[in-house]
XYZ file of C-alpha atoms in Angstrom:
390
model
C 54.237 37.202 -120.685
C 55.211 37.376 -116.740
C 54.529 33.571 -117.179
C 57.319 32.970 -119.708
C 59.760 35.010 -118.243
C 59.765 34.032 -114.960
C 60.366 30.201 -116.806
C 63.506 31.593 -118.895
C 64.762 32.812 -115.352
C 64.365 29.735 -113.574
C 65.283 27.497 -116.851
C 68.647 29.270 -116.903
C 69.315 29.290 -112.895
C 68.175 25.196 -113.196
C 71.130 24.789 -115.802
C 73.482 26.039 -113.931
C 75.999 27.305 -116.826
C 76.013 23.923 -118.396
C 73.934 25.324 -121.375
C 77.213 27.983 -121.990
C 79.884 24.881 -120.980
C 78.321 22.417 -122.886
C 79.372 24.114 -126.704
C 82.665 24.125 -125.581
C 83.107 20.677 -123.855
C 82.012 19.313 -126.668
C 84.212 20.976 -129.305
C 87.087 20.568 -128.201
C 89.405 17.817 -129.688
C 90.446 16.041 -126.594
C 87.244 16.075 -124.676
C 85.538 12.795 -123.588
C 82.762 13.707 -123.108
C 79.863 12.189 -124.910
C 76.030 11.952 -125.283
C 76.156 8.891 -123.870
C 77.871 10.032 -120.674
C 75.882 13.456 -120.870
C 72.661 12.107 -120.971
C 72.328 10.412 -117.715
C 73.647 13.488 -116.247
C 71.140 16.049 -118.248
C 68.344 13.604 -116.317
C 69.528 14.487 -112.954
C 70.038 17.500 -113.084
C 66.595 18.119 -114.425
C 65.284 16.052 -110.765
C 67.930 17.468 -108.986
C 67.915 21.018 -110.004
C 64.899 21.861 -112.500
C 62.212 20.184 -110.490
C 62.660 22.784 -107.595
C 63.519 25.604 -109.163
C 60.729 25.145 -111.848
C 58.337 25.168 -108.146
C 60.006 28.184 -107.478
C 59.072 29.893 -110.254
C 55.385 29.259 -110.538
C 55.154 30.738 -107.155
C 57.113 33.432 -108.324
C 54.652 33.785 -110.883
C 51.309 33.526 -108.371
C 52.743 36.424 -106.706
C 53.815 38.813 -109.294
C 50.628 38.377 -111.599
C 48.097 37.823 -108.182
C 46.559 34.220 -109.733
C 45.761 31.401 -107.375
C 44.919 29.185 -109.940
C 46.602 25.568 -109.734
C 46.433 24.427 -113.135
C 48.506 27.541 -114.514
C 50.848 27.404 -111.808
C 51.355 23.647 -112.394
C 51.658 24.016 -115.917
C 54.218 26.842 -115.566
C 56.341 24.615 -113.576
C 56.293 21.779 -116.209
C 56.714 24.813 -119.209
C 60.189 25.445 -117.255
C 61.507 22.195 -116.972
C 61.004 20.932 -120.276
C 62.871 24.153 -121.503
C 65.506 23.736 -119.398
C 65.502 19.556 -120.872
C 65.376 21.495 -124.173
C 68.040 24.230 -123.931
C 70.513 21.216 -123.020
C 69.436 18.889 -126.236
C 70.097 22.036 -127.840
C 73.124 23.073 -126.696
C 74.688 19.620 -127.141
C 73.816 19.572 -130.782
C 75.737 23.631 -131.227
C 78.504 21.569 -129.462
C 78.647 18.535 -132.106
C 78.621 20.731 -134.773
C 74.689 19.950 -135.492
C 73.945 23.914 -135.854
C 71.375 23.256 -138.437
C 69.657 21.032 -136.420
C 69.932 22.561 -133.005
C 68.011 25.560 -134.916
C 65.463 23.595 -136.387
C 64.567 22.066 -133.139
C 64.080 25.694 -131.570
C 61.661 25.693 -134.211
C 59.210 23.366 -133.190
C 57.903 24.605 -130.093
C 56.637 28.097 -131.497
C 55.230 26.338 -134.099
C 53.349 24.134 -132.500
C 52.291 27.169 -130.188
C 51.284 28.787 -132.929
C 49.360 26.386 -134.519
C 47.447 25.051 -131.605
C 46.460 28.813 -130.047
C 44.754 29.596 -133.219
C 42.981 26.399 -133.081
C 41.923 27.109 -129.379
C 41.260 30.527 -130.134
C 39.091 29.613 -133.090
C 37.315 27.029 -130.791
C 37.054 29.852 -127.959
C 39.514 27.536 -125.547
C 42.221 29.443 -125.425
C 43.829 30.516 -122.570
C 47.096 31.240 -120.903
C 47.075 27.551 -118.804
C 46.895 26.109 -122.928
C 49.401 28.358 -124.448
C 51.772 27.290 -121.683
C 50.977 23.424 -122.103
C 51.570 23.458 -125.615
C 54.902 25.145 -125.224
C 55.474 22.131 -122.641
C 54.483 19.789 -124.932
C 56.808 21.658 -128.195
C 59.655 21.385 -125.856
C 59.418 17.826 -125.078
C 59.170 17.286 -128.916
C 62.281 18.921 -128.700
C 64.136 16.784 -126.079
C 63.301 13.651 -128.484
C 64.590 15.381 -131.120
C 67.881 16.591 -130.243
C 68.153 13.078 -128.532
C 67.429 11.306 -132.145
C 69.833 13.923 -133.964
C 72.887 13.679 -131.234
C 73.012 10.065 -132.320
C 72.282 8.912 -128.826
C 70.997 5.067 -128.010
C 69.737 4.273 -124.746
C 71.726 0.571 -124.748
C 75.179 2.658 -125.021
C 74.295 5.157 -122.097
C 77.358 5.164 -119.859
C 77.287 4.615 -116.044
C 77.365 8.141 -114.417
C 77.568 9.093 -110.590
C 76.508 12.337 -109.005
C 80.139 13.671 -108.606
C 80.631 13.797 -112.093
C 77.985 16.124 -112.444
C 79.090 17.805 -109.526
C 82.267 18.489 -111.431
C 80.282 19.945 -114.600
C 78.603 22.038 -112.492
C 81.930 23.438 -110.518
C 83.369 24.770 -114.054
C 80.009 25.996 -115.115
C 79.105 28.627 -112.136
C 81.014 31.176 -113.852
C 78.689 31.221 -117.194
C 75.687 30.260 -115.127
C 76.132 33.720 -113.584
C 76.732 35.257 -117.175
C 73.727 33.402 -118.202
C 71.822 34.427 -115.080
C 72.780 38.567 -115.904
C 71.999 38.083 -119.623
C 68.724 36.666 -119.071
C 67.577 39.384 -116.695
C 69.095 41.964 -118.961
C 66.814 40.464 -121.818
C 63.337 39.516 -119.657
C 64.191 41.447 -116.580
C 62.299 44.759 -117.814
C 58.913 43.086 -118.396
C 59.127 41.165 -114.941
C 60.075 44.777 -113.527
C 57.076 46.705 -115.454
C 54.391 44.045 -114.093
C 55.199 44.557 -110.794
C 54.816 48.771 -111.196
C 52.412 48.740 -114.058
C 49.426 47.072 -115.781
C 48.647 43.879 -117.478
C 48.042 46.476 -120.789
C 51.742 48.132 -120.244
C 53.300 44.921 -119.804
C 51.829 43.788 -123.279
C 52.477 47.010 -125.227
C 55.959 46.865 -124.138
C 56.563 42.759 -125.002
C 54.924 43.183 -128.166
C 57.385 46.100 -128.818
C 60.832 43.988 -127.348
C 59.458 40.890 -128.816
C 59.395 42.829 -132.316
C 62.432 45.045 -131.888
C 63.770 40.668 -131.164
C 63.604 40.405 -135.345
C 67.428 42.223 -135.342
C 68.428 39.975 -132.773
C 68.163 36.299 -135.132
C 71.356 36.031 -137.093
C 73.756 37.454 -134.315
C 71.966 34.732 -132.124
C 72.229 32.231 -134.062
C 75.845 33.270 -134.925
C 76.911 32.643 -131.709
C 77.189 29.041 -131.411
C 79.188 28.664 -134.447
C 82.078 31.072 -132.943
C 82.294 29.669 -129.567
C 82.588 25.970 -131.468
C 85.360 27.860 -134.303
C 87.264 29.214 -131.125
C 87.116 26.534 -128.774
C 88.330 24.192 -131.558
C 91.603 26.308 -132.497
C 92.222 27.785 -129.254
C 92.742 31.394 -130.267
C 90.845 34.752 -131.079
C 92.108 35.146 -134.739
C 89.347 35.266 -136.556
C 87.339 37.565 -133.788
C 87.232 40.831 -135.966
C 86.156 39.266 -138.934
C 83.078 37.832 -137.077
C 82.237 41.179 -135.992
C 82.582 43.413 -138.292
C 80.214 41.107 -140.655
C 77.483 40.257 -137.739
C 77.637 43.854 -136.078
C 76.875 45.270 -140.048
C 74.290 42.565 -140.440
C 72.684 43.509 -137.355
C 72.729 47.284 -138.249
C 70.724 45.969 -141.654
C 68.265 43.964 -139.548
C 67.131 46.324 -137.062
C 66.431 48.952 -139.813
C 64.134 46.254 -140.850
C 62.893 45.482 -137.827
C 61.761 48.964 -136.974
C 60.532 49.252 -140.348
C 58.475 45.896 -139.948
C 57.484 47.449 -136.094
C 55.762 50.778 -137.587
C 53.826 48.151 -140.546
C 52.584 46.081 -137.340
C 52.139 48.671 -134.390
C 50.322 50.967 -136.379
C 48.472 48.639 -139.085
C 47.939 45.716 -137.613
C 47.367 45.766 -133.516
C 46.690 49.780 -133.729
C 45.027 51.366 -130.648
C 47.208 51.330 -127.796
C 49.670 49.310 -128.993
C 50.968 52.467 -131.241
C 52.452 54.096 -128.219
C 55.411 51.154 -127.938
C 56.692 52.287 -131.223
C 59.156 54.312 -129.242
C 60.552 51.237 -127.774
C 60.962 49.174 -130.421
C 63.058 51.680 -132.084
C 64.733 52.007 -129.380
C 65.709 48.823 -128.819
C 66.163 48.082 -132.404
C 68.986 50.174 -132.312
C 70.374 48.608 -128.935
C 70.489 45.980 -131.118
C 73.678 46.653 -133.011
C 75.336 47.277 -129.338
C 74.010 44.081 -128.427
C 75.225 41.732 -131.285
C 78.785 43.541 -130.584
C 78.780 42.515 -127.250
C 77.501 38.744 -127.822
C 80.995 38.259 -130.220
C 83.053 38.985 -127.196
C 81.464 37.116 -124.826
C 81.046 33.869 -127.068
C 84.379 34.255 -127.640
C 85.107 34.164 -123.345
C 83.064 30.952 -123.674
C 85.123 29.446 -126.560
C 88.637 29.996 -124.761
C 86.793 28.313 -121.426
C 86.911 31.906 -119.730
C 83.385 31.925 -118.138
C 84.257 34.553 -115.368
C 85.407 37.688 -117.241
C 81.776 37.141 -119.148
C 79.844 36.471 -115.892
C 81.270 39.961 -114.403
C 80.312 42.086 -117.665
C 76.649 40.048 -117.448
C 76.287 40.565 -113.697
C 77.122 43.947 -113.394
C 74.874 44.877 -116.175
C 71.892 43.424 -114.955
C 73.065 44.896 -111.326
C 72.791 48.127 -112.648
C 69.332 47.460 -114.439
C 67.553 46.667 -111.715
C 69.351 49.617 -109.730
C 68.436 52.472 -112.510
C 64.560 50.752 -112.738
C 63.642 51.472 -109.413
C 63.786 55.367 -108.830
C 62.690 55.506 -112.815
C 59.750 53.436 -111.624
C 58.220 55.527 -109.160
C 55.624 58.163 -109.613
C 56.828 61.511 -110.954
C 54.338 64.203 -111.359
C 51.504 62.003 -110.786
C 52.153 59.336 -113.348
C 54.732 56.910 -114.533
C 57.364 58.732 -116.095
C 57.676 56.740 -119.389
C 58.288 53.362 -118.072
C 58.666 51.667 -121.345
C 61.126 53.258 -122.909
C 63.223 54.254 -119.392
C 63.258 50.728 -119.139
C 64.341 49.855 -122.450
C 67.328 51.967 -121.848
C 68.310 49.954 -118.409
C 67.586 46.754 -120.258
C 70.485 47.539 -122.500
C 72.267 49.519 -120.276
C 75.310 47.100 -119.789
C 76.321 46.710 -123.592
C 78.765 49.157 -123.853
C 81.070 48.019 -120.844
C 80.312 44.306 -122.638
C 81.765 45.878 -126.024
C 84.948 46.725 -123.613
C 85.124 43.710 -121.233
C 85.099 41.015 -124.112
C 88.506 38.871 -124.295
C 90.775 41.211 -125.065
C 89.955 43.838 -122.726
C 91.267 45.535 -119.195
C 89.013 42.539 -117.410
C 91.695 40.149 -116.446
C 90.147 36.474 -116.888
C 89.998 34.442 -113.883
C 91.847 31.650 -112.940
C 90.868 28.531 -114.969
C 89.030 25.950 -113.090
C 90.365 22.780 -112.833
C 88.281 20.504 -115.276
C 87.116 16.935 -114.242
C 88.651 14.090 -115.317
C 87.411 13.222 -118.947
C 86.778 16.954 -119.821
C 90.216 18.752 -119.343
C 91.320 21.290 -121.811
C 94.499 20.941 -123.258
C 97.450 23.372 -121.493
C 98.507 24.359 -124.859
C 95.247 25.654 -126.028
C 94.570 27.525 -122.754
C 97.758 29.665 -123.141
C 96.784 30.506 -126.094
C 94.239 32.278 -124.460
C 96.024 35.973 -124.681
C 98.379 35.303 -127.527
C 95.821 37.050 -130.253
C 93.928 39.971 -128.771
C 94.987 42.641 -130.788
C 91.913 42.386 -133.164
């Protein structure tokens, strides 16, 4: 669990926003940008960027979990870079308009996870070094994938240099910190809770957030289709539509997925694992705030306003990580509830999201200047304002 979430961390910081940018470069109608050109680029930033980071993390990892052992630190580092390779394919696809394919290829991956644990298990190899190489080896499945569906051909690749992806990157700080305060908003509580609890906590609690997750899969997916819809007309008409249906479909789904929580906490893992019920419900009902939030900050993305969505993001992680260290420390001569407190900080930020969206009191920054080949039209950005009462 620490394993994997130190590897989202360090897959999102090794994209550098371009997994947020990259939906709306590519849907807009006067972009130039194409697979052909992106390609090259995706391949150094993964030497350039991923490599490093994806070093970083596995330390990161040998020091919050206390292993030594080279094989699981190595294969955590290549577990992180083929996500990040993967998160790009995929996010290239939600930009073309693939959506059905983009979430078929997040598919494979758990599958073959799946699959090949309960074949090591049954053969009494598994372990967390195989886990992590077969979610290596699902995610490069993945990179070919997205490659074959994008329609890319490696005799049409286009010259690229590195200032060109220097230029990507400029426009994309803004969502990489958005990116950067989501993900520790969604995996920052279990890195927290293995640092001040056990290996047994840290798995009750997953198993709870990774259940309480079940609400979380149509807003999700959801997501990429607004910021294409917005990006492509320019303007937020359409924005309470989206969420009155997604916020109401979430509300349906976490009732299930509590429902489907009590079946599996208390009938299926039992023991132990019955005291994270009180997390799951409670983040099955963060859930609905959640899915709220996520309309208004795709549709930052879709207008090109990355900063107003990296501020929301980055002071709710901020205050996360702020409210989870006095909660953390001994009270009365135990842990004062650390699940659920820090279930609560995890979702601590949506709220202020619900009211920094697009059409709230946070002024958007100024627009970057986009590079050559990737400029948004003038007309479309002053658009930006013209709808918000929705």
């Amino acid at each position: 669990m620490i394993a994997i979430s130190m590897s989202s961390v360090t897959t999102l910081i090794g994209a550098l926003g371009l997994t947020s940018t990259l939906r709306t470069l590519f849907a807009h109608a006067d972009h130039r940008l194409t697979v052909e050109a992106f390609a090259p680029l995706g391949a150094r930033l993964l030497l350039s960027a991923g490599v490093p980071l994806a070093a970083i993390g596995a330390v990161g990892v040998g020091l919050v979990s206390g292993t030594r052992n080279p094989a699981l630190l190595a294969t955590t580092a290549a577990f992180s870079i083929t996500a990040l390779g993967a998160a790009l394919g995929r996010e290239t696809l939600h930009g073309l308009g693939h959506h059905a394919a983009a979430v078929a290829s997040d598919l494979f991956p758990p599958l073959l996870q799946l699959v090949g644990s309960t074949l090591l298990w049954r053969a009494g190899d598994l372990s967390v070094t195989s886990v992590l190489a077969l979610g290596a080896l699902g995610y490069a499945g993945q990179i070919c994938f997205c490659l074959w569906k994008s329609g890319f051909a490696w005799s049409r690749r286009q010259a690229t240099s590195w200032g060109q992806l220097r230029g990507l990157i400029i426009i994309s700080l803004p969502a990489m910190l958005a990116g950067v305060g989501n993900i520790v908003m969604w995996k920052g509580d279990r890195l927290i809770l293995g640092t001040v609890s056990t290996n047994a906590e840290v798995g009750i609690y997953g198993t709870a957030a990774s259940l309480a997750d079940l609400a979380w899969i149509v807003p999700s997916a959801a997501s990429a289709i607004l910021i294409r819809r917005v990006a492509s007309v320019g303007n937020l008409s359409s924005l309470s539509h989206w969420r009155r249906r997604y916020v109401s479909i979430t509300a349906v789904l976490a009732i299930g997925a509590a429902g489907i929580s009590f079946l599996v906490m208390h009938y299926v893992l039992g023991g132990e694992f019955v005291r994270g019920l009180p997390a799951a419900y409670l983040l099955c009902g963060a859930s609905v705030l959640l899915a709220s939030s996520n309309i208004d900050l795709s549709a930052c993305q879709g207008l090109g306003d990355f900063r107003s969505g990296s501020i929301v993001t980055s002071t709710g992680a901020c205050a996360m990580v702020i409210a989870a260290i006095p909660l953390s420390l001994p009270v009365r001569g135990h842990r004062l509830c650390e699940r659920q407190r820090l279930g609560i900080c995890r979702h601590g930020h949506i709220r202020a999201s619900a009211r920094s969206g697009p059409h709230s009191a946070v002024a958007p920054g100024p627009r970057r200047a986009w590079p050559r080949g990737m400029k948004i039209s003038s007309s479309r950005a002053a658009t930006q304002h013209s709808e918000t009462a929705v």
